[in-house]
């Protein structure tokens, strides 16, 4: 079945440090890939997405590139801020080819990021 | 502004009681979902619905029930058969399509004692 593996946290960085959160996936067909962010006590928000190989998703200084050859979608940011402290989830959607129209997401377990001043 | 409203934010129940969590959306989305979130386990799909009056079990449906009588509403009932109901519950919706992102509510934290 489909699966997403992301690096275990927690990750603690100083403000302005470089961030990488690794994400690899297993899926049949051609999945769409997503990064979601969850701030304390809230639901998840879409951060960025990519729908085909070599696409780069970007938002709020975060970037991730869809690498089919390595089945990866690593999240990066050049200079993190305290306000980036949150839990980050990698996810994939691989529905469609089954014909069942089921597009539910498969999520990784989340990586908690803490940024200290 | 359109969005998803989950209520209440915190819910406390005694063991053996059924409890219903509310989820309403005004985004005109066809699909709606319920997820359960536990520390260190990410999100697990309980039920989803792609159209009114139809829904399917997700990965952990045992002990839960849902209904989808209106496009805007997808309530979740946590029954007394659910062995470990204390968790953070998230409702989401999306338009149809593989690349369509999910829009989440702010969740309901259920505590059963």
mmCIF file of C-alpha atoms in Angstrom:
data_model
loop_
_atom_site.group_PDB
_atom_site.id
_atom_site.type_symbol
_atom_site.label_atom_id
_atom_site.label_comp_id
_atom_site.label_asym_id
_atom_site.label_seq_id
_atom_site.Cartn_x
_atom_site.Cartn_y
_atom_site.Cartn_z
ATOM 1 C CA UNK A 1 0.000 0.000 0.000
ATOM 2 C CA UNK A 2 0.896 3.655 -0.122
ATOM 3 C CA UNK A 3 3.126 5.001 2.607
ATOM 4 C CA UNK A 4 5.011 8.131 3.618
ATOM 5 C CA UNK A 5 8.131 8.179 5.767
ATOM 6 C CA UNK A 6 9.437 11.422 7.196
ATOM 7 C CA UNK A 7 12.289 12.141 9.536
ATOM 8 C CA UNK A 8 11.592 11.746 13.199
ATOM 9 C CA UNK A 9 11.587 14.794 15.362
ATOM 10 C CA UNK A 10 11.717 16.845 17.285
ATOM 11 C CA UNK A 11 13.979 19.166 15.355
ATOM 12 C CA UNK A 12 15.344 22.191 17.198
ATOM 13 C CA UNK A 13 17.022 25.000 15.276
ATOM 14 C CA UNK A 14 18.243 28.484 16.004
ATOM 15 C CA UNK A 15 16.581 31.390 14.249
ATOM 16 C CA UNK A 16 17.948 31.952 10.693
ATOM 17 C CA UNK A 17 19.259 28.386 10.426
ATOM 18 C CA UNK A 18 18.678 26.233 7.337
ATOM 19 C CA UNK A 19 15.882 23.676 7.567
ATOM 20 C CA UNK A 20 15.548 20.319 5.856
ATOM 21 C CA UNK A 21 12.837 17.795 6.713
ATOM 22 C CA UNK A 22 13.203 14.587 4.749
ATOM 23 C CA UNK A 23 10.219 12.804 3.233
ATOM 24 C CA UNK A 24 10.178 9.663 1.086
ATOM 25 C CA UNK A 25 7.178 7.803 -0.233
ATOM 26 C CA UNK A 26 5.948 4.533 -1.680
ATOM 27 C CA UNK A 27 2.984 4.651 -4.031
ATOM 28 C CA UNK A 28 1.529 3.057 -7.112
ATOM 29 C CA UNK A 29 0.867 5.237 -10.099
ATOM 30 C CA UNK A 30 1.703 8.922 -10.093
ATOM 31 C CA UNK A 31 0.918 10.530 -6.743
ATOM 32 C CA UNK A 32 0.463 14.151 -5.920
ATOM 33 C CA UNK A 33 2.625 15.250 -2.973
ATOM 34 C CA UNK A 34 1.871 17.739 -0.228
ATOM 35 C CA UNK A 35 3.351 19.388 2.843
ATOM 36 C CA UNK A 36 0.952 20.471 5.565
ATOM 37 C CA UNK A 37 1.732 22.494 8.696
ATOM 38 C CA UNK A 38 -0.028 22.322 12.062
ATOM 39 C CA UNK A 39 0.349 25.085 14.625
ATOM 40 C CA UNK A 40 -0.391 24.263 18.287
ATOM 41 C CA UNK A 41 -4.053 23.575 18.983
ATOM 42 C CA UNK A 42 -5.098 23.988 15.358
ATOM 43 C CA UNK A 43 -5.927 21.890 12.332
ATOM 44 C CA UNK A 44 -3.587 21.345 9.399
ATOM 45 C CA UNK A 45 -2.992 23.929 6.689
ATOM 46 C CA UNK A 46 -1.662 23.252 3.222
ATOM 47 C CA UNK A 47 1.868 24.609 2.927
ATOM 48 C CA UNK A 48 2.754 23.543 -0.620
ATOM 49 C CA UNK A 49 2.145 20.828 -3.182
ATOM 50 C CA UNK A 50 3.542 19.285 -6.365
ATOM 51 C CA UNK A 51 1.631 17.174 -8.831
ATOM 52 C CA UNK A 52 4.262 15.710 -11.161
ATOM 53 C CA UNK A 53 7.913 14.780 -11.304
ATOM 54 C CA UNK A 54 10.401 17.681 -11.080
ATOM 55 C CA UNK A 55 7.683 20.123 -9.983
ATOM 56 C CA UNK A 56 8.764 22.468 -7.219
ATOM 57 C CA UNK A 57 6.185 23.621 -4.721
ATOM 58 C CA UNK A 58 6.903 26.794 -2.769
ATOM 59 C CA UNK A 59 5.205 29.012 -0.223
ATOM 60 C CA UNK A 60 6.286 31.379 2.588
ATOM 61 C CA UNK A 61 9.964 30.670 1.876
ATOM 62 C CA UNK A 62 9.503 26.889 2.038
ATOM 63 C CA UNK A 63 10.295 24.728 -0.987
ATOM 64 C CA UNK A 64 10.052 21.060 -1.935
ATOM 65 C CA UNK A 65 10.865 19.322 -5.222
ATOM 66 C CA UNK A 66 9.087 16.177 -6.442
ATOM 67 C CA UNK A 67 11.891 13.678 -7.159
ATOM 68 C CA UNK A 68 10.496 10.565 -8.801
ATOM 69 C CA UNK A 69 13.871 8.879 -9.166
ATOM 70 C CA UNK A 70 14.464 8.972 -5.413
ATOM 71 C CA UNK A 71 10.746 8.959 -4.426
ATOM 72 C CA UNK A 72 11.366 11.970 -2.235
ATOM 73 C CA UNK A 73 9.791 15.339 -1.438
ATOM 74 C CA UNK A 74 12.101 16.985 1.099
ATOM 75 C CA UNK A 75 11.007 20.272 2.681
ATOM 76 C CA UNK A 76 13.557 23.094 2.870
ATOM 77 C CA UNK A 77 13.741 26.671 4.083
ATOM 78 C CA UNK A 78 16.800 28.850 3.937
ATOM 79 C CA UNK A 79 16.253 30.854 7.129
ATOM 80 C CA UNK A 80 13.733 29.742 9.740
ATOM 81 C CA UNK A 81 11.925 32.056 12.128
ATOM 82 C CA UNK A 82 10.442 31.460 15.570
ATOM 83 C CA UNK A 83 6.996 31.669 13.945
ATOM 84 C CA UNK A 84 7.828 28.545 11.886
ATOM 85 C CA UNK A 85 7.655 26.408 15.033
ATOM 86 C CA UNK A 86 4.985 23.820 14.258
ATOM 87 C CA UNK A 87 4.463 20.200 13.228
ATOM 88 C CA UNK A 88 5.054 19.461 9.542
ATOM 89 C CA UNK A 89 3.338 16.597 7.716
ATOM 90 C CA UNK A 90 4.279 15.114 4.373
ATOM 91 C CA UNK A 91 1.398 13.481 2.487
ATOM 92 C CA UNK A 92 0.543 11.876 -0.822
ATOM 93 C CA UNK A 93 -2.600 11.355 -2.847
ATOM 94 C CA UNK A 94 -2.434 8.429 -5.227
ATOM 95 C CA UNK A 95 -6.036 7.797 -6.169
ATOM 96 C CA UNK A 96 -7.464 7.807 -9.641
ATOM 97 C CA UNK A 97 -6.053 4.771 -11.376
ATOM 98 C CA UNK A 98 -8.216 2.391 -9.371
ATOM 99 C CA UNK A 99 -11.256 4.055 -10.831
ATOM 100 C CA UNK A 100 -12.821 4.225 -7.413
ATOM 101 C CA UNK A 101 -12.349 7.966 -7.221
ATOM 102 C CA UNK A 102 -10.744 7.658 -3.829
ATOM 103 C CA UNK A 103 -8.385 10.550 -3.336
ATOM 104 C CA UNK A 104 -7.833 10.375 0.372
ATOM 105 C CA UNK A 105 -4.388 11.344 1.574
ATOM 106 C CA UNK A 106 -1.764 9.146 3.185
ATOM 107 C CA UNK A 107 0.147 11.116 5.836
ATOM 108 C CA UNK A 108 3.546 10.739 7.423
ATOM 109 C CA UNK A 109 3.744 10.821 11.204
ATOM 110 C CA UNK A 110 4.770 14.457 11.379
ATOM 111 C CA UNK A 111 7.962 16.252 12.373
ATOM 112 C CA UNK A 112 7.879 18.774 15.186
ATOM 113 C CA UNK A 113 10.045 21.830 14.574
ATOM 114 C CA UNK A 114 11.045 24.209 17.358
ATOM 115 C CA UNK A 115 12.910 27.391 16.458
ATOM 116 C CA UNK A 116 14.648 29.224 19.293
ATOM 117 C CA UNK A 117 15.644 32.898 19.211
ATOM 118 C CA UNK B 1 -14.835 33.672 4.470
ATOM 119 C CA UNK B 2 -15.428 30.026 3.684
ATOM 120 C CA UNK B 3 -14.140 27.343 5.959
ATOM 121 C CA UNK B 4 -14.761 24.352 8.163
ATOM 122 C CA UNK B 5 -16.222 24.677 11.634
ATOM 123 C CA UNK B 6 -15.773 21.990 14.224
ATOM 124 C CA UNK B 7 -17.528 22.193 17.536
ATOM 125 C CA UNK B 8 -16.978 22.060 20.382
ATOM 126 C CA UNK B 9 -13.230 22.642 20.691
ATOM 127 C CA UNK B 10 -13.055 20.576 23.908
ATOM 128 C CA UNK B 11 -15.419 17.780 24.882
ATOM 129 C CA UNK B 12 -15.507 15.675 28.023
ATOM 130 C CA UNK B 13 -17.532 12.484 28.415
ATOM 131 C CA UNK B 14 -17.858 9.589 30.774
ATOM 132 C CA UNK B 15 -16.945 6.142 29.590
ATOM 133 C CA UNK B 16 -19.894 4.262 28.102
ATOM 134 C CA UNK B 17 -21.570 7.346 26.628
ATOM 135 C CA UNK B 18 -21.909 8.030 22.924
ATOM 136 C CA UNK B 19 -20.823 11.486 21.810
ATOM 137 C CA UNK B 20 -21.292 13.333 18.516
ATOM 138 C CA UNK B 21 -18.730 15.742 17.064
ATOM 139 C CA UNK B 22 -19.990 18.396 14.699
ATOM 140 C CA UNK B 23 -18.392 19.368 11.374
ATOM 141 C CA UNK B 24 -19.852 21.977 9.012
ATOM 142 C CA UNK B 25 -18.322 23.407 5.832
ATOM 143 C CA UNK B 26 -19.391 26.258 3.577
ATOM 144 C CA UNK B 27 -16.795 25.647 0.880
ATOM 145 C CA UNK B 28 -19.213 23.737 -1.358
ATOM 146 C CA UNK B 29 -16.855 20.753 -1.311
ATOM 147 C CA UNK B 30 -18.133 17.340 -2.301
ATOM 148 C CA UNK B 31 -15.769 15.251 -0.182
ATOM 149 C CA UNK B 32 -15.477 15.271 3.612
ATOM 150 C CA UNK B 33 -13.251 13.306 5.968
ATOM 151 C CA UNK B 34 -12.709 12.500 9.616
ATOM 152 C CA UNK B 35 -9.228 11.886 10.976
ATOM 153 C CA UNK B 36 -7.990 10.944 14.400
ATOM 154 C CA UNK B 37 -4.674 12.320 15.638
ATOM 155 C CA UNK B 38 -2.703 10.738 18.473
ATOM 156 C CA UNK B 39 0.759 11.802 19.651
ATOM 157 C CA UNK B 40 3.482 10.183 17.554
ATOM 158 C CA UNK B 41 1.025 8.463 15.208
ATOM 159 C CA UNK B 42 0.192 11.136 12.684
ATOM 160 C CA UNK B 43 -3.300 11.200 11.197
ATOM 161 C CA UNK B 44 -5.453 8.128 10.716
ATOM 162 C CA UNK B 45 -8.555 8.124 8.529
ATOM 163 C CA UNK B 46 -11.796 7.145 10.259
ATOM 164 C CA UNK B 47 -14.480 7.726 7.604
ATOM 165 C CA UNK B 48 -14.854 9.675 4.395
ATOM 166 C CA UNK B 49 -17.715 10.716 2.170
ATOM 167 C CA UNK B 50 -17.501 11.740 -1.468
ATOM 168 C CA UNK B 51 -21.164 12.575 -1.936
ATOM 169 C CA UNK B 52 -24.319 13.139 0.073
ATOM 170 C CA UNK B 53 -25.905 9.973 1.495
ATOM 171 C CA UNK B 54 -22.766 7.926 0.848
ATOM 172 C CA UNK B 55 -19.691 7.268 2.989
ATOM 173 C CA UNK B 56 -16.900 4.706 3.309
ATOM 174 C CA UNK B 57 -14.881 3.312 6.184
ATOM 175 C CA UNK B 58 -11.308 4.433 6.547
ATOM 176 C CA UNK B 59 -8.491 2.634 8.310
ATOM 177 C CA UNK B 60 -9.883 2.794 11.860
ATOM 178 C CA UNK B 61 -13.691 2.910 11.556
ATOM 179 C CA UNK B 62 -14.491 0.464 14.364
ATOM 180 C CA UNK B 63 -16.390 2.147 17.188
ATOM 181 C CA UNK B 64 -17.347 5.179 15.071
ATOM 182 C CA UNK B 65 -20.338 6.100 12.909
ATOM 183 C CA UNK B 66 -21.110 8.967 10.542
ATOM 184 C CA UNK B 67 -23.922 10.392 8.450
ATOM 185 C CA UNK B 68 -23.979 12.666 5.409
ATOM 186 C CA UNK B 69 -27.522 13.938 4.997
ATOM 187 C CA UNK B 70 -26.442 17.366 3.764
ATOM 188 C CA UNK B 71 -23.477 18.430 1.658
ATOM 189 C CA UNK B 72 -22.395 20.890 4.342
ATOM 190 C CA UNK B 73 -22.465 18.562 7.324
ATOM 191 C CA UNK B 74 -20.596 15.381 8.301
ATOM 192 C CA UNK B 75 -21.071 14.585 12.015
ATOM 193 C CA UNK B 76 -19.038 11.867 13.697
ATOM 194 C CA UNK B 77 -20.395 9.761 16.555
ATOM 195 C CA UNK B 78 -17.912 8.135 18.885
ATOM 196 C CA UNK B 79 -19.715 5.165 20.352
ATOM 197 C CA UNK B 80 -19.136 3.301 23.589
ATOM 198 C CA UNK B 81 -17.645 0.498 21.479
ATOM 199 C CA UNK B 82 -14.559 2.610 20.715
ATOM 200 C CA UNK B 83 -11.938 1.288 23.110
ATOM 201 C CA UNK B 84 -9.647 4.320 23.264
ATOM 202 C CA UNK B 85 -11.730 7.364 22.305
ATOM 203 C CA UNK B 86 -9.596 10.052 23.925
ATOM 204 C CA UNK B 87 -7.897 11.854 21.014
ATOM 205 C CA UNK B 88 -7.827 14.950 18.815
ATOM 206 C CA UNK B 89 -10.366 14.673 15.982
ATOM 207 C CA UNK B 90 -9.964 16.569 12.737
ATOM 208 C CA UNK B 91 -12.571 17.095 10.046
ATOM 209 C CA UNK B 92 -11.560 18.026 6.515
ATOM 210 C CA UNK B 93 -13.124 18.665 3.146
ATOM 211 C CA UNK B 94 -11.930 18.881 -0.437
ATOM 212 C CA UNK B 95 -13.215 19.277 -3.951
ATOM 213 C CA UNK B 96 -12.891 16.140 -6.088
ATOM 214 C CA UNK B 97 -9.571 15.470 -7.771
ATOM 215 C CA UNK B 98 -6.236 13.843 -6.958
ATOM 216 C CA UNK B 99 -4.357 17.108 -6.543
ATOM 217 C CA UNK B 100 -7.090 18.829 -4.565
ATOM 218 C CA UNK B 101 -5.768 19.765 -1.132
ATOM 219 C CA UNK B 102 -7.687 19.128 2.052
ATOM 220 C CA UNK B 103 -9.069 22.001 4.090
ATOM 221 C CA UNK B 104 -9.105 21.231 7.807
ATOM 222 C CA UNK B 105 -11.137 22.458 10.730
ATOM 223 C CA UNK B 106 -9.435 23.381 13.996
ATOM 224 C CA UNK B 107 -10.276 20.082 15.624
ATOM 225 C CA UNK B 108 -12.133 18.776 18.657
ATOM 226 C CA UNK B 109 -10.200 17.387 21.602
ATOM 227 C CA UNK B 110 -12.262 14.606 23.160
ATOM 228 C CA UNK B 111 -11.462 13.313 26.634
ATOM 229 C CA UNK B 112 -13.264 10.265 27.947
ATOM 230 C CA UNK B 113 -12.828 9.284 31.605
#
